[in-house]
Coordinates of C-alpha atoms in Angstrom, one line a residue:
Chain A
X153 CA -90.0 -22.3 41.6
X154 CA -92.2 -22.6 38.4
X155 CA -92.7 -19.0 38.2
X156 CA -88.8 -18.7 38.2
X157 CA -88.6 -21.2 35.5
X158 CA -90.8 -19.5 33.3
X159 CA -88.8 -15.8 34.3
X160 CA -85.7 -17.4 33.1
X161 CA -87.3 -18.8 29.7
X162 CA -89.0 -15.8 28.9
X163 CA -85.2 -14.0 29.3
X164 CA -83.5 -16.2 27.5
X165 CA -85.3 -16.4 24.9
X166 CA -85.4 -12.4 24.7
X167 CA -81.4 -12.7 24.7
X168 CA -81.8 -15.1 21.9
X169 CA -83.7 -12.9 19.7
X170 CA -82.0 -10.0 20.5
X171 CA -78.8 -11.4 19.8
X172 CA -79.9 -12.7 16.4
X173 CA -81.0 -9.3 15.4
X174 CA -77.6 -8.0 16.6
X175 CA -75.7 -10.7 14.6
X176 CA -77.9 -9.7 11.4
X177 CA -77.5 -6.1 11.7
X178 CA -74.3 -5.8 13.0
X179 CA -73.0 -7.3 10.0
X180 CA -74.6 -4.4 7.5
X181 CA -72.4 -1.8 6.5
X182 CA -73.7 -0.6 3.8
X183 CA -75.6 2.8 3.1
X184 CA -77.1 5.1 1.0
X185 CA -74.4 6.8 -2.1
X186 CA -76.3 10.6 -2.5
X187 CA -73.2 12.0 -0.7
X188 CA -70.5 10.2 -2.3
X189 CA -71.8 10.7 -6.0
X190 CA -73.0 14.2 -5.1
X191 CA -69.1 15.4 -4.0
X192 CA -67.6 13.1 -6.7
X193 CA -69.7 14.9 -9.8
X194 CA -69.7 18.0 -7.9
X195 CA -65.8 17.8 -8.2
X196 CA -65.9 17.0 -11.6
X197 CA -68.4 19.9 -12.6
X198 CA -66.2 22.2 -10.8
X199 CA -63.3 21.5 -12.5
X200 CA -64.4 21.4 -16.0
X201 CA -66.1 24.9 -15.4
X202 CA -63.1 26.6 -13.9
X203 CA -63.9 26.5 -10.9
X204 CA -60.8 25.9 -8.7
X205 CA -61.9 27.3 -5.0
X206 CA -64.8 25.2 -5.3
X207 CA -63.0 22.0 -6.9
X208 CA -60.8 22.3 -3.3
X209 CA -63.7 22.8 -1.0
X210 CA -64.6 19.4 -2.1
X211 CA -60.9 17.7 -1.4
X212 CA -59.9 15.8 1.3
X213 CA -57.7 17.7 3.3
X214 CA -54.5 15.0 2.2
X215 CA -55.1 15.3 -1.0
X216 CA -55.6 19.4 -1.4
X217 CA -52.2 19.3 0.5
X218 CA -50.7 16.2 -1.7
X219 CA -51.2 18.3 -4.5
X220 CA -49.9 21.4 -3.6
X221 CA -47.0 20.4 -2.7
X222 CA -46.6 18.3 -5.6
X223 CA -47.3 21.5 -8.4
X224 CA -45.7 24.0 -6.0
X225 CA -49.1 26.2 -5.9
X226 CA -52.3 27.1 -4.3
X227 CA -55.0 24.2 -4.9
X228 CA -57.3 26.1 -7.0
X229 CA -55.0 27.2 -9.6
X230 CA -52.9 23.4 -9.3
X231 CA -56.2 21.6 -9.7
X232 CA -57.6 23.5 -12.7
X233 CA -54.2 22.2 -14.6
X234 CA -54.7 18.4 -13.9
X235 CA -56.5 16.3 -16.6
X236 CA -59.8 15.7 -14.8
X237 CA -62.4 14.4 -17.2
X238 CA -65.6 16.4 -17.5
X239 CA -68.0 14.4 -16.3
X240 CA -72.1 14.7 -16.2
X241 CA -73.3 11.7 -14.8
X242 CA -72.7 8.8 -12.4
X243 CA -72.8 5.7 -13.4
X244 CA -72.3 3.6 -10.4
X245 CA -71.7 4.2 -6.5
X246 CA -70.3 1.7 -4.3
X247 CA -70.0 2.3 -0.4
X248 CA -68.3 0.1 2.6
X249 CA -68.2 2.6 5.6
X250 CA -66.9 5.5 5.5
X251 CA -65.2 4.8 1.8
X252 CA -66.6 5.1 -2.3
X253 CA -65.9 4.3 -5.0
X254 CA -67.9 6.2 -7.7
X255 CA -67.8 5.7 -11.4
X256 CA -68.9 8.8 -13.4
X257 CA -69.5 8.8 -17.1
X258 CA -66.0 9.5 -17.7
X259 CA -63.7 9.3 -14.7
X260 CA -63.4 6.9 -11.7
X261 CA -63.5 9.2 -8.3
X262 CA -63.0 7.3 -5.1
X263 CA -64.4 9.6 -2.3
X264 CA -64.2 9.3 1.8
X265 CA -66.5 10.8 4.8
X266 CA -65.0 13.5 7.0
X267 CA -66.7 15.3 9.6
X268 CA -68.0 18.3 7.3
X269 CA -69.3 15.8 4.4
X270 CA -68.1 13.8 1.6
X271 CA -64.6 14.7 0.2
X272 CA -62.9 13.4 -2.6
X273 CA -59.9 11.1 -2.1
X274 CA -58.6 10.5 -5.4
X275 CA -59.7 11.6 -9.0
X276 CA -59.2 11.3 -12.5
X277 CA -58.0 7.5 -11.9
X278 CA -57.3 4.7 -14.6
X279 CA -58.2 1.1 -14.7
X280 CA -55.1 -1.0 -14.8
X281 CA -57.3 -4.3 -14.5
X282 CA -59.1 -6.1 -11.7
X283 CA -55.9 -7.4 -9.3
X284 CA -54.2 -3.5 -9.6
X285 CA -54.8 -0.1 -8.3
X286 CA -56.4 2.4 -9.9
X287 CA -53.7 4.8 -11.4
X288 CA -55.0 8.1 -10.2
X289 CA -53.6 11.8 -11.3
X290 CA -55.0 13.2 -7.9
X291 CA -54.5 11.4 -4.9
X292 CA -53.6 11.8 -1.4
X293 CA -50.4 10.0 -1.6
Chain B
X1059 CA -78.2 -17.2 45.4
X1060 CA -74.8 -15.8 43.0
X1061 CA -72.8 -18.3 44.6
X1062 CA -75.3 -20.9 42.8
X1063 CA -74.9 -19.7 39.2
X1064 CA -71.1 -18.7 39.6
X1065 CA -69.9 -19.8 36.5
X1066 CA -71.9 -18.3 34.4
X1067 CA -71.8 -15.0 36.1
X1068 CA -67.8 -15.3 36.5
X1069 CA -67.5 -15.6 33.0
X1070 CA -70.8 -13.1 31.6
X1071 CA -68.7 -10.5 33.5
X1072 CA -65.2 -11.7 32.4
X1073 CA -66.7 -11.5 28.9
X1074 CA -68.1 -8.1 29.2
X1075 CA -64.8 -6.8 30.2
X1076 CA -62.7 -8.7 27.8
X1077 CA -64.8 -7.1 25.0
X1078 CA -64.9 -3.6 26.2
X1079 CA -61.0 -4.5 26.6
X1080 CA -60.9 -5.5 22.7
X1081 CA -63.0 -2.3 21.7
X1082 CA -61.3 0.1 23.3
X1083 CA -57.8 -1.6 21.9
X1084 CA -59.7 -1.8 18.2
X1085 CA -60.8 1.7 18.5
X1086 CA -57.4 2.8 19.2
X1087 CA -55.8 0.9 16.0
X1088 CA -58.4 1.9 13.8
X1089 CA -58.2 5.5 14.8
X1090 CA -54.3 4.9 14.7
X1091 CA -54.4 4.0 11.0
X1092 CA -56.9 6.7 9.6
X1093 CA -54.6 9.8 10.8
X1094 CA -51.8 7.9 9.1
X1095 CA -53.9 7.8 5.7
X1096 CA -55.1 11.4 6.6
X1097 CA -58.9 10.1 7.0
X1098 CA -61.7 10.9 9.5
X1099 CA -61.1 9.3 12.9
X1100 CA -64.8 7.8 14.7
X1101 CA -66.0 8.5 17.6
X1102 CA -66.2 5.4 20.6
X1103 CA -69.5 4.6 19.8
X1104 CA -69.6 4.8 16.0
X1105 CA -66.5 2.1 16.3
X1106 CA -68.9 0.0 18.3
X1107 CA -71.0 0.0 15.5
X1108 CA -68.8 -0.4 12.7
X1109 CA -68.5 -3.4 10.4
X1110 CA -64.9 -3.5 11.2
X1111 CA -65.6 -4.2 15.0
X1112 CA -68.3 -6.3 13.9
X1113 CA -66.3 -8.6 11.7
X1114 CA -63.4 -8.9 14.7
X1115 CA -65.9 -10.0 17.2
X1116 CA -68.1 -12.5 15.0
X1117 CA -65.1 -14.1 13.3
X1118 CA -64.4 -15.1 17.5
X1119 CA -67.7 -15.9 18.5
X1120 CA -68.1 -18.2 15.0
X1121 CA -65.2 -20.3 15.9
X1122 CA -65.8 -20.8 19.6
X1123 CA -69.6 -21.8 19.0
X1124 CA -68.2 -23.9 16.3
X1125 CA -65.7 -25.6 18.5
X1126 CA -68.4 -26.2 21.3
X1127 CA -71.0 -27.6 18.8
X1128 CA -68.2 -30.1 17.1
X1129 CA -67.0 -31.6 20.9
X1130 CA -71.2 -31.7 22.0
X1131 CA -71.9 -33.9 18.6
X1132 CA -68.7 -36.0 18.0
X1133 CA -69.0 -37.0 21.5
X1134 CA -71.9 -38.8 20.7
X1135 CA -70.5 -40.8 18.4
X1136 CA -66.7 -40.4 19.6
X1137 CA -65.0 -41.8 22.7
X1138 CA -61.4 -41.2 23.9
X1139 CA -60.4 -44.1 26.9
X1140 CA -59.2 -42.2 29.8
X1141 CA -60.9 -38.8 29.3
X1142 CA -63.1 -37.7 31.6
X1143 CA -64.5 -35.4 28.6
X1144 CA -65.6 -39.4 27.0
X1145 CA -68.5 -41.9 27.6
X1146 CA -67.3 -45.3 28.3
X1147 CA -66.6 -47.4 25.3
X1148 CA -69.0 -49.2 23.8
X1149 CA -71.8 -46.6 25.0
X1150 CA -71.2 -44.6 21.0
X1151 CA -74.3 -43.1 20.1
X1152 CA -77.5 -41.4 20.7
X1153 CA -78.3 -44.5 23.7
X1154 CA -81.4 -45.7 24.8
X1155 CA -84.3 -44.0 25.9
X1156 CA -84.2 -45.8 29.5
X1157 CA -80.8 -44.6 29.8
X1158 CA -81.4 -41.0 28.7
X1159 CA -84.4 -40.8 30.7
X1160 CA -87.4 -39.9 27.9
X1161 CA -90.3 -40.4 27.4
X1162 CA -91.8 -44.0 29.4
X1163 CA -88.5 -43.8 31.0
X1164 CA -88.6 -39.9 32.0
X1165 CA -89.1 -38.8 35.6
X1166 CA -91.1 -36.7 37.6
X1167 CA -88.8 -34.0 37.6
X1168 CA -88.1 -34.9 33.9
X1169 CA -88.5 -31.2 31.7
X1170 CA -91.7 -31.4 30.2
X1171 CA -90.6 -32.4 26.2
X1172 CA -88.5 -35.1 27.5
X1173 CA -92.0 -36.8 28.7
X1174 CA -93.9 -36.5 25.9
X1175 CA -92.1 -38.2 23.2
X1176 CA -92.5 -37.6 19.2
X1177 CA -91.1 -34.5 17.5
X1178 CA -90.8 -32.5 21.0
X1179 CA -88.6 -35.4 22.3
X1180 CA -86.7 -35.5 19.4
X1181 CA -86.1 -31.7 19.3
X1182 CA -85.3 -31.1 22.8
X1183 CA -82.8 -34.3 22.5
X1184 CA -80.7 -32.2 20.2
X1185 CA -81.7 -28.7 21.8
X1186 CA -77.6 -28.2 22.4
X1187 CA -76.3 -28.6 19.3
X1188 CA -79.1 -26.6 17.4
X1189 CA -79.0 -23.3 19.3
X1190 CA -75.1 -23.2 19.6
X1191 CA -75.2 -24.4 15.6
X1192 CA -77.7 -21.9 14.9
X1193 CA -75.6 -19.1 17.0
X1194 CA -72.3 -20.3 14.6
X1195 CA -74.2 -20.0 11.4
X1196 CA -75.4 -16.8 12.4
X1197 CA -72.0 -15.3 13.7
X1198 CA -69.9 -16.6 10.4
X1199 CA -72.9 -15.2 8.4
X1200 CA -72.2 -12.2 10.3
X1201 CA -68.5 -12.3 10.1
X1202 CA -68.8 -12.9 6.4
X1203 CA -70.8 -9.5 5.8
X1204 CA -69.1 -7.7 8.3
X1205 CA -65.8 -8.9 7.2
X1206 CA -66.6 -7.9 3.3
X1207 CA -67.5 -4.7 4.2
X1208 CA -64.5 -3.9 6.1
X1209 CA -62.5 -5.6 3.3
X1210 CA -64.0 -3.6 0.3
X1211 CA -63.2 -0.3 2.4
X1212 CA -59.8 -1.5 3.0
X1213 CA -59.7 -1.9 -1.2
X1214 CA -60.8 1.5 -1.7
X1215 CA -58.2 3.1 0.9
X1216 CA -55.5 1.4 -1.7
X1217 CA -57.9 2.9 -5.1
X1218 CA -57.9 -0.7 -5.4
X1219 CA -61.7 -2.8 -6.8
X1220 CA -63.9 -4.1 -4.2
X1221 CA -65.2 -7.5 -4.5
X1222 CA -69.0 -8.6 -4.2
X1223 CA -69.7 -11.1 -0.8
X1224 CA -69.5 -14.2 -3.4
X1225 CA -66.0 -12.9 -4.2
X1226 CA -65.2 -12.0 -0.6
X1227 CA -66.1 -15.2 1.3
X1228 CA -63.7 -17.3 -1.5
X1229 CA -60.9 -14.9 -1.2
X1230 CA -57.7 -15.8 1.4
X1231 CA -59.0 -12.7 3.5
X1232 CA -62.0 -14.8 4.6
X1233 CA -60.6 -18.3 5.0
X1234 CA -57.3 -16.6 6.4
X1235 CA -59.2 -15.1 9.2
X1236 CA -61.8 -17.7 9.8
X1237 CA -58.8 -20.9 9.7
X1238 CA -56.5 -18.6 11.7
X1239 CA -59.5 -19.8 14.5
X1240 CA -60.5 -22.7 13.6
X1241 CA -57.6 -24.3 14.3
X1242 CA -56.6 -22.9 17.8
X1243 CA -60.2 -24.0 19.3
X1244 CA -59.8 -27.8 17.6
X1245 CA -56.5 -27.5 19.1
X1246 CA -57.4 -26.6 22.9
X1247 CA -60.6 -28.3 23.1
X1248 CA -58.4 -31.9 21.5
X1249 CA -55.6 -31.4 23.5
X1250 CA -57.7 -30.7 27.0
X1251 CA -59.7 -33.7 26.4
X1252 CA -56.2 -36.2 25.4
X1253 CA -54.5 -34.1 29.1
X1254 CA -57.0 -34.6 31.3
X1255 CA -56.5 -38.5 30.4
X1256 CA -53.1 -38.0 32.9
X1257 CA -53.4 -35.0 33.8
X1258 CA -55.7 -33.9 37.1
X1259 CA -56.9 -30.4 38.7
X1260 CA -57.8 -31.5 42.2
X1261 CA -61.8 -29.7 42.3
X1262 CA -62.4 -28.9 38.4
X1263 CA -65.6 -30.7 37.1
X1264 CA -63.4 -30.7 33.8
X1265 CA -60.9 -33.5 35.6
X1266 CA -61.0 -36.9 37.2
X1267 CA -60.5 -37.2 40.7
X1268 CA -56.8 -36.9 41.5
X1269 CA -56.6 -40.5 42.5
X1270 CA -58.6 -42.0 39.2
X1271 CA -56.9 -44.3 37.3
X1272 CA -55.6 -43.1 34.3
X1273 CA -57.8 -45.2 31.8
X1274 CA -60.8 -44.5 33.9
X1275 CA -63.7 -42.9 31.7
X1276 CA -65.6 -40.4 32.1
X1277 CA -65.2 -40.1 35.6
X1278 CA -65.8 -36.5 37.1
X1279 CA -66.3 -35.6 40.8

């Protein structure tokens, strides 16, 4: 009977401190930005050295088709004629699951995760103030 | 032996279906809604993980430890004639120590930190209300972080700003969904206690015996 007791004490409080440690974690969706910032200044570089079949490979699939439909042309020659600014550092990363938002010296790039990587969502993007979107040249739509 | 501890195996397994039910569901809508924004779909098990199931099933759990820790503390202090939920009048408060049965006053088969009196006593007298209090904190805390991160991704989808967790658990999106629950559970758990003054379920430990008077208190089979 005691023995019992004790069984059930000693589970309970295992639940309890497991399910603390569930509550805390669970809650965390944060993690690290090398991939975001890497495929947002890759982007960037790309562009501003010409380099349109790599500037695409680094599109998400929406927005490579959003704007090719939109110019009427292949991606790598409709990218290289947007007004991407050229870029050489990042400034600032910020990532909630599978989305970022990364700030580069010169341009704001807000960039997803698909299966193959880090893609970029949206590029060359204006501030219109804190309670508006971003006004973005490239986007998916 | 099950047959002893049938509530709380009844409803551990009725949880543990409702919330593969919910996941599955969630999965579905979140999957749903990043092909229609051209995004990456998850897999089951990285949903299960995710913030945004996180914050559905926290902001839940917050609200119904909540709603059980309110109704185990005010009905120390608060008594409602007719309920079997209620003390009788006049017996408001944390009682006596012969009446609770602590320590001079415990019994043999008394648990042990109800004998020995001082902090123990004191601790184990409110032992209820601080794990289910402790579980709320912890689930709204929870809720909170989970629910910013899924809020901030949302703001990105749109190429709008995020907002830090000081910003998010001010904003409408936090108090919206956390109110949103509050207000059901105060709802059920006040308007079971008020029903069960006339109303009866002939068996349930929740009612008075069918025949009971209807301003008989506290009064359960």
């Amino acid at each position: 009977m005691f023995a019992d007791r004790g069984y059930c004490e000693a589970v309970i409080m295992r639940v309890c401190v497991g399910l603390a440690g569930l509550l805390l974690l669970g809650g965390c969706g944060h993690g690290a930005t090398a991939g975001p910032s890497s495929a947002a200044l890759g982007f960037a570089r790309a562009v501003t050295a010409h380099q349109g079949g790599r500037a695409c490979s680094l599109l998400a699939p929406a927005t490579r088709a959003q704007l090719e439909s939109s110019q009427g042309k292949p991606c790598a020659e409709a990218v290289l004629g947007q007004s991407v600014p050229s870029s050489n550092a990042v400034r600032r990363a910020d990532q909630y699951g599978t989305e970022s938002r990364v700030m580069l010296d010169k341009d704001v790039v807000f960039v997803a995760r698909f299966s193959l990587g880090w893609r970029v969502v949206a590029a060359a993007c204006k501030d219109r103030g804190q309670k508006l979107p971003y006004d973005c040249q490239i986007s998916g739509g | 032996m099950p047959r002893d501890i049938g509530i709380g195996l009844a409803f551990g397994i009725l949880f543990l279906v409702a919330l593969l039910g919910q996941a599955i569901a969630g999965f579905d809508v979140y999957n749903n809604e990043q092909v229609s924004q051209g995004l990456q779909t998850m897999t089951f098990v990285q949903y299960l993980v995710s913030a945004s199931f996180m914050a559905d099933v926290m902001e839940n759990w917050q609200s119904e430890y909540l709603q059980f820790l309110l109704y185990i503390v005010a009905t120390v202090w608060l008594v409602h004639r007719g309920s079997p939920e209620s003390k009788q009048p006049g017996d408001e408060g944390r009682m006596s120590d012969a009446k609770q049965l602590v320590g001079a006053h415990a019994k043999r088969t008394s648990p042990a930190w109800a004998k020995t009196g001082g902090w123990r006593t004191w601790v184990y007298g409110r032992s209820l209300s601080l794990v289910m209090g402790t579980i709320f904190v912890l689930s709204w805390l929870s809720q909170s972080i989970a629910g910013w991160s899924t809020y901030d991704a949302s703001q990105l989808r749109a190429y709008e700003h995020p907002v830090s967790w000081p910003g998010y658990v001010t904003s409408a999106d936090f108090w919206s969904r956390t109110l949103q629950n509050w207000q059901s559970e105060l709802l059920a758990v006040g308007s079971m206690a008020v029903f069960a003054v006339y109303l009866r379920e002939r068996g349930s430990s929740e009612s008075k015996l069918v025949g009971s008077a209807h301003d008989a208190t506290g009064e359960t089979p």
